[in-house]
Amino acid sequence: GQQLNQSPQSMFIQEGEDVSMNCTSSSIFNTWLWYKQDPGEGPVLLIALYKAGELTSNGRLTAQFGITRKDSFLNISASIPSDVGIYFCAGQLEDTDKLIFGTGTRLQVFP
Amino acid sequence: DVKVTQSSRYLVKRTGEKVFLECVQDMDHENMFWYRQDPGLGLRLIYFSYDVKMKEKGDIPEGYSVSREKKERFSLILESASTNQTSMYLCASSFQGGSIEQFFGPGTRLTVL
């Protein structure tokens, strides 16, 4: 099936640092979603992007829909311990209503 | 507040048992989905449903079946559980014809011995 390449696979950072992660594909997407999953819980929607070039913020989180429509980026500024978890991107393929998920970025924040 | 609930958080079953995983949403969503989540493989779609009594195969339907008798409830059935079905199972729901955003339940961690 279709693949979304999400990187990095994991990150170990110090509290206060900024974080960047991205998802890329060879396919074109209509929508990008970013989710966070806490240990032992289901994913929670953080940000939704609907238009190429769109930049959307949710508190310290900012996500961008890539101009080529083949990628998306998530930034977290001034990380705190509760940012720990797995971050997933999900993209809606052009001309379908199917969501494809990335394999996740595991974030660890050390005090 | 939107809510998707799953009947069990943790389940331990034996090989060959029939297993039912239940999912209920209170958002009046038309669409419901079952995924399994395994380390390094991300979320993989097992089955989905766009309406009551309707079901469609996802990417990995083998060994599973589903039932949707009511709009708010979507059940995943493992007819004869096997050890390779040990996984985290996630249910999600979304509106039809509008936003693609899916809302997830807390997950059921199933172990098959």
PDB file of C-alpha atoms in Angstrom:
ATOM      1  CA  GLY A   1       0.000   0.000   0.000  1.00  0.00           C
ATOM      2  CA  GLN A   2       0.898   3.666   0.089  1.00  0.00           C
ATOM      3  CA  GLN A   3       3.694   4.736   2.413  1.00  0.00           C
ATOM      4  CA  LEU A   4       4.337   7.831   4.425  1.00  0.00           C
ATOM      5  CA  ASN A   5       7.943   8.315   5.492  1.00  0.00           C
ATOM      6  CA  GLN A   6       8.074   9.970   8.874  1.00  0.00           C
ATOM      7  CA  SER A   7      11.325  11.161  10.396  1.00  0.00           C
ATOM      8  CA  PRO A   8      13.033  11.062  12.693  1.00  0.00           C
ATOM      9  CA  GLN A   9      11.927   7.747  14.198  1.00  0.00           C
ATOM     10  CA  SER A  10      12.840   8.963  17.673  1.00  0.00           C
ATOM     11  CA  MET A  11      14.179  12.046  19.382  1.00  0.00           C
ATOM     12  CA  PHE A  12      15.751  12.552  22.777  1.00  0.00           C
ATOM     13  CA  ILE A  13      15.858  16.203  23.716  1.00  0.00           C
ATOM     14  CA  GLN A  14      16.262  18.421  26.722  1.00  0.00           C
ATOM     15  CA  GLU A  15      13.379  20.409  28.170  1.00  0.00           C
ATOM     16  CA  GLY A  16      13.192  23.823  26.538  1.00  0.00           C
ATOM     17  CA  GLU A  17      14.541  22.716  23.167  1.00  0.00           C
ATOM     18  CA  ASP A  18      12.594  23.061  19.934  1.00  0.00           C
ATOM     19  CA  VAL A  19      11.594  19.944  17.963  1.00  0.00           C
ATOM     20  CA  SER A  20      11.033  19.394  14.258  1.00  0.00           C
ATOM     21  CA  MET A  21       9.668  16.333  12.492  1.00  0.00           C
ATOM     22  CA  ASN A  22       8.295  15.695   9.034  1.00  0.00           C
ATOM     23  CA  CYS A  23       6.396  13.350   6.774  1.00  0.00           C
ATOM     24  CA  THR A  24       7.154  12.863   3.117  1.00  0.00           C
ATOM     25  CA  SER A  25       5.721  10.811   0.291  1.00  0.00           C
ATOM     26  CA  SER A  26       5.855  10.422  -3.462  1.00  0.00           C
ATOM     27  CA  SER A  27       2.063  10.819  -3.546  1.00  0.00           C
ATOM     28  CA  ILE A  28      -0.055  13.973  -3.459  1.00  0.00           C
ATOM     29  CA  PHE A  29      -2.279  14.647  -0.453  1.00  0.00           C
ATOM     30  CA  ASN A  30      -5.403  16.780   0.035  1.00  0.00           C
ATOM     31  CA  THR A  31      -5.240  16.916   3.826  1.00  0.00           C
ATOM     32  CA  TRP A  32      -2.601  16.443   6.498  1.00  0.00           C
ATOM     33  CA  LEU A  33      -3.358  15.604  10.108  1.00  0.00           C
ATOM     34  CA  TRP A  34      -0.987  15.465  13.049  1.00  0.00           C
ATOM     35  CA  TYR A  35      -1.783  13.281  16.077  1.00  0.00           C
ATOM     36  CA  LYS A  36      -0.120  12.695  19.424  1.00  0.00           C
ATOM     37  CA  GLN A  37      -0.338   9.376  21.267  1.00  0.00           C
ATOM     38  CA  ASP A  38       0.448   9.171  24.956  1.00  0.00           C
ATOM     39  CA  PRO A  39       1.684   5.815  26.296  1.00  0.00           C
ATOM     40  CA  GLY A  40      -1.175   3.325  26.511  1.00  0.00           C
ATOM     41  CA  GLU A  41      -3.701   5.722  24.966  1.00  0.00           C
ATOM     42  CA  GLY A  42      -5.234   6.344  21.570  1.00  0.00           C
ATOM     43  CA  PRO A  43      -4.005   9.111  19.229  1.00  0.00           C
ATOM     44  CA  VAL A  44      -5.387  12.596  19.819  1.00  0.00           C
ATOM     45  CA  LEU A  45      -5.738  15.052  16.945  1.00  0.00           C
ATOM     46  CA  LEU A  46      -3.454  18.075  17.309  1.00  0.00           C
ATOM     47  CA  ILE A  47      -3.632  19.968  14.017  1.00  0.00           C
ATOM     48  CA  ALA A  48      -5.423  19.604  10.673  1.00  0.00           C
ATOM     49  CA  LEU A  49      -4.159  21.189   7.427  1.00  0.00           C
ATOM     50  CA  TYR A  50      -6.301  21.516   4.305  1.00  0.00           C
ATOM     51  CA  LYS A  51      -4.420  23.685   1.828  1.00  0.00           C
ATOM     52  CA  ALA A  52      -0.936  23.623   0.286  1.00  0.00           C
ATOM     53  CA  GLY A  53       1.300  26.134   2.047  1.00  0.00           C
ATOM     54  CA  GLU A  54      -1.022  26.405   5.044  1.00  0.00           C
ATOM     55  CA  LEU A  55       0.658  27.096   8.372  1.00  0.00           C
ATOM     56  CA  THR A  56      -1.393  26.380  11.502  1.00  0.00           C
ATOM     57  CA  SER A  57      -0.562  26.680  15.186  1.00  0.00           C
ATOM     58  CA  ASN A  58      -1.961  25.065  18.305  1.00  0.00           C
ATOM     59  CA  GLY A  59      -0.211  26.552  21.310  1.00  0.00           C
ATOM     60  CA  ARG A  60       3.470  25.665  21.055  1.00  0.00           C
ATOM     61  CA  LEU A  61       2.816  23.408  18.071  1.00  0.00           C
ATOM     62  CA  THR A  62       3.030  24.624  14.487  1.00  0.00           C
ATOM     63  CA  ALA A  63       2.393  22.481  11.416  1.00  0.00           C
ATOM     64  CA  GLN A  64       2.773  23.223   7.729  1.00  0.00           C
ATOM     65  CA  PHE A  65       1.247  21.686   4.606  1.00  0.00           C
ATOM     66  CA  GLY A  66       4.094  21.490   2.077  1.00  0.00           C
ATOM     67  CA  ILE A  67       3.811  23.458  -1.154  1.00  0.00           C
ATOM     68  CA  THR A  68       4.331  20.339  -3.266  1.00  0.00           C
ATOM     69  CA  ARG A  69       1.443  18.644  -1.355  1.00  0.00           C
ATOM     70  CA  LYS A  70       3.749  15.671  -0.794  1.00  0.00           C
ATOM     71  CA  ASP A  71       4.983  16.582   2.666  1.00  0.00           C
ATOM     72  CA  SER A  72       4.143  18.141   6.001  1.00  0.00           C
ATOM     73  CA  PHE A  73       6.114  19.401   8.985  1.00  0.00           C
ATOM     74  CA  LEU A  74       5.458  19.686  12.706  1.00  0.00           C
ATOM     75  CA  ASN A  75       7.417  21.914  15.059  1.00  0.00           C
ATOM     76  CA  ILE A  76       7.176  22.029  18.833  1.00  0.00           C
ATOM     77  CA  SER A  77       8.727  25.030  20.524  1.00  0.00           C
ATOM     78  CA  ALA A  78      10.159  25.126  24.053  1.00  0.00           C
ATOM     79  CA  SER A  79       9.435  21.460  24.804  1.00  0.00           C
ATOM     80  CA  ILE A  80       8.178  20.401  28.228  1.00  0.00           C
ATOM     81  CA  PRO A  81       8.036  16.945  29.873  1.00  0.00           C
ATOM     82  CA  SER A  82       4.361  16.404  28.960  1.00  0.00           C
ATOM     83  CA  ASP A  83       5.287  16.593  25.270  1.00  0.00           C
ATOM     84  CA  VAL A  84       6.589  13.032  25.631  1.00  0.00           C
ATOM     85  CA  GLY A  85       4.765  10.598  23.367  1.00  0.00           C
ATOM     86  CA  ILE A  86       4.522   9.405  19.789  1.00  0.00           C
ATOM     87  CA  TYR A  87       3.611  11.901  17.080  1.00  0.00           C
ATOM     88  CA  PHE A  88       1.908  10.617  13.929  1.00  0.00           C
ATOM     89  CA  CYS A  89       1.221  12.298  10.655  1.00  0.00           C
ATOM     90  CA  ALA A  90      -1.702  11.160   8.536  1.00  0.00           C
ATOM     91  CA  GLY A  91      -2.459  12.195   4.995  1.00  0.00           C
ATOM     92  CA  GLN A  92      -5.576  11.966   2.853  1.00  0.00           C
ATOM     93  CA  LEU A  93      -4.557  10.834  -0.599  1.00  0.00           C
ATOM     94  CA  GLU A  94      -5.723  12.962  -3.544  1.00  0.00           C
ATOM     95  CA  ASP A  95      -8.980  11.668  -5.067  1.00  0.00           C
ATOM     96  CA  THR A  96      -9.648   9.277  -2.187  1.00  0.00           C
ATOM     97  CA  ASP A  97     -11.111   9.433   1.286  1.00  0.00           C
ATOM     98  CA  LYS A  98      -8.442   7.140   2.648  1.00  0.00           C
ATOM     99  CA  LEU A  99      -6.091   8.192   5.439  1.00  0.00           C
ATOM    100  CA  ILE A 100      -2.495   6.947   5.361  1.00  0.00           C
ATOM    101  CA  PHE A 101      -0.526   7.057   8.620  1.00  0.00           C
ATOM    102  CA  GLY A 102       3.165   7.622   9.180  1.00  0.00           C
ATOM    103  CA  THR A 103       5.075   5.250  11.434  1.00  0.00           C
ATOM    104  CA  GLY A 104       5.464   7.857  14.149  1.00  0.00           C
ATOM    105  CA  THR A 105       8.169   9.882  15.857  1.00  0.00           C
ATOM    106  CA  ARG A 106       8.821   8.925  19.474  1.00  0.00           C
ATOM    107  CA  LEU A 107       9.715  11.982  21.527  1.00  0.00           C
ATOM    108  CA  GLN A 108      11.503  11.839  24.877  1.00  0.00           C
ATOM    109  CA  VAL A 109      12.051  15.030  26.863  1.00  0.00           C
ATOM    110  CA  PHE A 110      14.604  15.106  29.661  1.00  0.00           C
ATOM    111  CA  PRO A 111      14.459  17.719  32.420  1.00  0.00           C
TER     112      PRO A 111
ATOM    113  CA  ASP B   1     -16.792  16.531  24.311  1.00  0.00           C
ATOM    114  CA  VAL B   2     -16.354  13.963  21.534  1.00  0.00           C
ATOM    115  CA  LYS B   3     -15.940  10.434  22.745  1.00  0.00           C
ATOM    116  CA  VAL B   4     -14.979   7.062  21.347  1.00  0.00           C
ATOM    117  CA  THR B   5     -14.932   4.259  23.894  1.00  0.00           C
ATOM    118  CA  GLN B   6     -13.627   0.728  23.618  1.00  0.00           C
ATOM    119  CA  SER B   7     -14.956  -2.088  25.768  1.00  0.00           C
ATOM    120  CA  SER B   8     -11.634  -3.246  27.202  1.00  0.00           C
ATOM    121  CA  ARG B   9      -8.230  -1.622  27.701  1.00  0.00           C
ATOM    122  CA  TYR B  10      -6.420  -4.923  28.158  1.00  0.00           C
ATOM    123  CA  LEU B  11      -7.434  -8.408  27.052  1.00  0.00           C
ATOM    124  CA  VAL B  12      -5.669 -11.760  27.292  1.00  0.00           C
ATOM    125  CA  LYS B  13      -7.021 -14.656  25.217  1.00  0.00           C
ATOM    126  CA  ARG B  14      -5.899 -18.108  24.212  1.00  0.00           C
ATOM    127  CA  THR B  15      -5.160 -19.305  20.694  1.00  0.00           C
ATOM    128  CA  GLY B  16      -8.345 -20.439  18.969  1.00  0.00           C
ATOM    129  CA  GLU B  17     -10.716 -18.384  21.104  1.00  0.00           C
ATOM    130  CA  LYS B  18     -13.310 -16.131  19.526  1.00  0.00           C
ATOM    131  CA  VAL B  19     -12.661 -12.529  20.520  1.00  0.00           C
ATOM    132  CA  PHE B  20     -15.019  -9.550  20.376  1.00  0.00           C
ATOM    133  CA  LEU B  21     -13.742  -5.978  20.552  1.00  0.00           C
ATOM    134  CA  GLU B  22     -16.444  -3.363  20.924  1.00  0.00           C
ATOM    135  CA  CYS B  23     -16.337   0.292  20.011  1.00  0.00           C
ATOM    136  CA  VAL B  24     -18.961   2.944  20.708  1.00  0.00           C
ATOM    137  CA  GLN B  25     -18.984   6.595  19.630  1.00  0.00           C
ATOM    138  CA  ASP B  26     -21.343   9.306  20.833  1.00  0.00           C
ATOM    139  CA  MET B  27     -20.709  11.854  18.068  1.00  0.00           C
ATOM    140  CA  ASP B  28     -23.318  10.592  15.574  1.00  0.00           C
ATOM    141  CA  HIS B  29     -20.511   9.829  13.116  1.00  0.00           C
ATOM    142  CA  GLU B  30     -21.346   7.817  10.010  1.00  0.00           C
ATOM    143  CA  ASN B  31     -17.857   6.405   9.495  1.00  0.00           C
ATOM    144  CA  MET B  32     -16.128   3.972  11.822  1.00  0.00           C
ATOM    145  CA  PHE B  33     -12.744   2.265  11.509  1.00  0.00           C
ATOM    146  CA  TRP B  34     -10.683  -0.496  13.086  1.00  0.00           C
ATOM    147  CA  TYR B  35      -6.877  -0.325  13.034  1.00  0.00           C
ATOM    148  CA  ARG B  36      -4.138  -2.382  14.544  1.00  0.00           C
ATOM    149  CA  GLN B  37      -0.935  -0.765  15.707  1.00  0.00           C
ATOM    150  CA  ASP B  38       2.385  -2.589  15.863  1.00  0.00           C
ATOM    151  CA  PRO B  39       5.858  -1.174  16.598  1.00  0.00           C
ATOM    152  CA  GLY B  40       7.575   0.025  13.438  1.00  0.00           C
ATOM    153  CA  LEU B  41       4.489  -0.591  11.284  1.00  0.00           C
ATOM    154  CA  GLY B  42       2.290   2.322  12.294  1.00  0.00           C
ATOM    155  CA  LEU B  43      -1.486   2.079  12.049  1.00  0.00           C
ATOM    156  CA  ARG B  44      -2.894  -0.416   9.588  1.00  0.00           C
ATOM    157  CA  LEU B  45      -6.542  -0.393   8.562  1.00  0.00           C
ATOM    158  CA  ILE B  46      -8.398  -3.665   9.151  1.00  0.00           C
ATOM    159  CA  TYR B  47     -12.014  -2.824   8.285  1.00  0.00           C
ATOM    160  CA  PHE B  48     -14.186   0.250   8.015  1.00  0.00           C
ATOM    161  CA  SER B  49     -17.852   1.095   7.732  1.00  0.00           C
ATOM    162  CA  TYR B  50     -19.621   4.079   6.206  1.00  0.00           C
ATOM    163  CA  ASP B  51     -23.106   3.131   7.363  1.00  0.00           C
ATOM    164  CA  VAL B  52     -25.110   0.704   9.463  1.00  0.00           C
ATOM    165  CA  LYS B  53     -24.848  -2.877   8.177  1.00  0.00           C
ATOM    166  CA  MET B  54     -22.195  -1.793   5.739  1.00  0.00           C
ATOM    167  CA  LYS B  55     -18.528  -2.877   5.877  1.00  0.00           C
ATOM    168  CA  GLU B  56     -15.468  -2.599   3.688  1.00  0.00           C
ATOM    169  CA  LYS B  57     -12.141  -4.416   3.882  1.00  0.00           C
ATOM    170  CA  GLY B  58      -9.114  -2.366   4.735  1.00  0.00           C
ATOM    171  CA  ASP B  59      -5.492  -3.271   4.090  1.00  0.00           C
ATOM    172  CA  ILE B  60      -5.223  -6.276   6.417  1.00  0.00           C
ATOM    173  CA  PRO B  61      -8.690  -7.900   6.843  1.00  0.00           C
ATOM    174  CA  GLU B  62      -7.504 -11.525   6.959  1.00  0.00           C
ATOM    175  CA  GLY B  63      -8.453 -13.253  10.183  1.00  0.00           C
ATOM    176  CA  TYR B  64     -10.956 -10.549  11.168  1.00  0.00           C
ATOM    177  CA  SER B  65     -14.607  -9.734  10.620  1.00  0.00           C
ATOM    178  CA  VAL B  66     -16.777  -6.816  11.738  1.00  0.00           C
ATOM    179  CA  SER B  67     -20.349  -6.040  12.616  1.00  0.00           C
ATOM    180  CA  ARG B  68     -22.222  -2.728  12.534  1.00  0.00           C
ATOM    181  CA  GLU B  69     -25.824  -3.185  13.642  1.00  0.00           C
ATOM    182  CA  LYS B  70     -26.215   0.320  15.064  1.00  0.00           C
ATOM    183  CA  LYS B  71     -24.755   3.614  13.947  1.00  0.00           C
ATOM    184  CA  GLU B  72     -22.863   4.203  17.187  1.00  0.00           C
ATOM    185  CA  ARG B  73     -21.377   0.726  17.560  1.00  0.00           C
ATOM    186  CA  PHE B  74     -18.721  -1.096  15.502  1.00  0.00           C
ATOM    187  CA  SER B  75     -17.460  -4.500  16.585  1.00  0.00           C
ATOM    188  CA  LEU B  76     -14.277  -6.267  15.544  1.00  0.00           C
ATOM    189  CA  ILE B  77     -14.337 -10.070  15.699  1.00  0.00           C
ATOM    190  CA  LEU B  78     -11.416 -12.463  15.717  1.00  0.00           C
ATOM    191  CA  GLU B  79     -13.067 -15.756  14.783  1.00  0.00           C
ATOM    192  CA  SER B  80     -10.134 -17.868  15.977  1.00  0.00           C
ATOM    193  CA  ALA B  81      -7.438 -15.817  17.666  1.00  0.00           C
ATOM    194  CA  SER B  82      -3.820 -16.490  16.794  1.00  0.00           C
ATOM    195  CA  THR B  83      -0.600 -15.297  18.428  1.00  0.00           C
ATOM    196  CA  ASN B  84       0.195 -13.028  15.469  1.00  0.00           C
ATOM    197  CA  GLN B  85      -2.942 -11.061  16.311  1.00  0.00           C
ATOM    198  CA  THR B  86      -1.356  -9.865  19.532  1.00  0.00           C
ATOM    199  CA  SER B  87      -1.436  -6.106  19.046  1.00  0.00           C
ATOM    200  CA  MET B  88      -2.932  -2.771  20.038  1.00  0.00           C
ATOM    201  CA  TYR B  89      -6.362  -2.316  18.425  1.00  0.00           C
ATOM    202  CA  LEU B  90      -7.661   1.179  17.832  1.00  0.00           C
ATOM    203  CA  CYS B  91     -11.171   2.208  16.863  1.00  0.00           C
ATOM    204  CA  ALA B  92     -11.874   5.568  15.206  1.00  0.00           C
ATOM    205  CA  SER B  93     -14.840   7.473  13.824  1.00  0.00           C
ATOM    206  CA  SER B  94     -15.437  10.446  11.551  1.00  0.00           C
ATOM    207  CA  PHE B  95     -18.193  12.410   9.839  1.00  0.00           C
ATOM    208  CA  GLN B  96     -19.108  11.501   6.301  1.00  0.00           C
ATOM    209  CA  GLY B  97     -18.802  13.967   3.444  1.00  0.00           C
ATOM    210  CA  GLY B  98     -16.976  16.563   5.460  1.00  0.00           C
ATOM    211  CA  SER B  99     -13.694  16.682   7.275  1.00  0.00           C
ATOM    212  CA  ILE B 100     -11.481  13.594   7.050  1.00  0.00           C
ATOM    213  CA  GLU B 101     -10.530  13.998  10.720  1.00  0.00           C
ATOM    214  CA  GLN B 102     -10.761  10.734  12.615  1.00  0.00           C
ATOM    215  CA  PHE B 103     -11.251  10.559  16.377  1.00  0.00           C
ATOM    216  CA  PHE B 104      -9.749   7.609  18.188  1.00  0.00           C
ATOM    217  CA  GLY B 105     -10.681   5.535  21.199  1.00  0.00           C
ATOM    218  CA  PRO B 106      -8.153   4.670  23.926  1.00  0.00           C
ATOM    219  CA  GLY B 107      -7.234   1.342  22.354  1.00  0.00           C
ATOM    220  CA  THR B 108      -7.406  -2.314  23.429  1.00  0.00           C
ATOM    221  CA  ARG B 109      -4.136  -4.105  24.009  1.00  0.00           C
ATOM    222  CA  LEU B 110      -4.825  -7.727  23.081  1.00  0.00           C
ATOM    223  CA  THR B 111      -2.462 -10.536  23.973  1.00  0.00           C
ATOM    224  CA  VAL B 112      -3.067 -13.968  22.471  1.00  0.00           C
ATOM    225  CA  LEU B 113      -1.232 -16.780  24.265  1.00  0.00           C
TER     226      LEU B 113
END
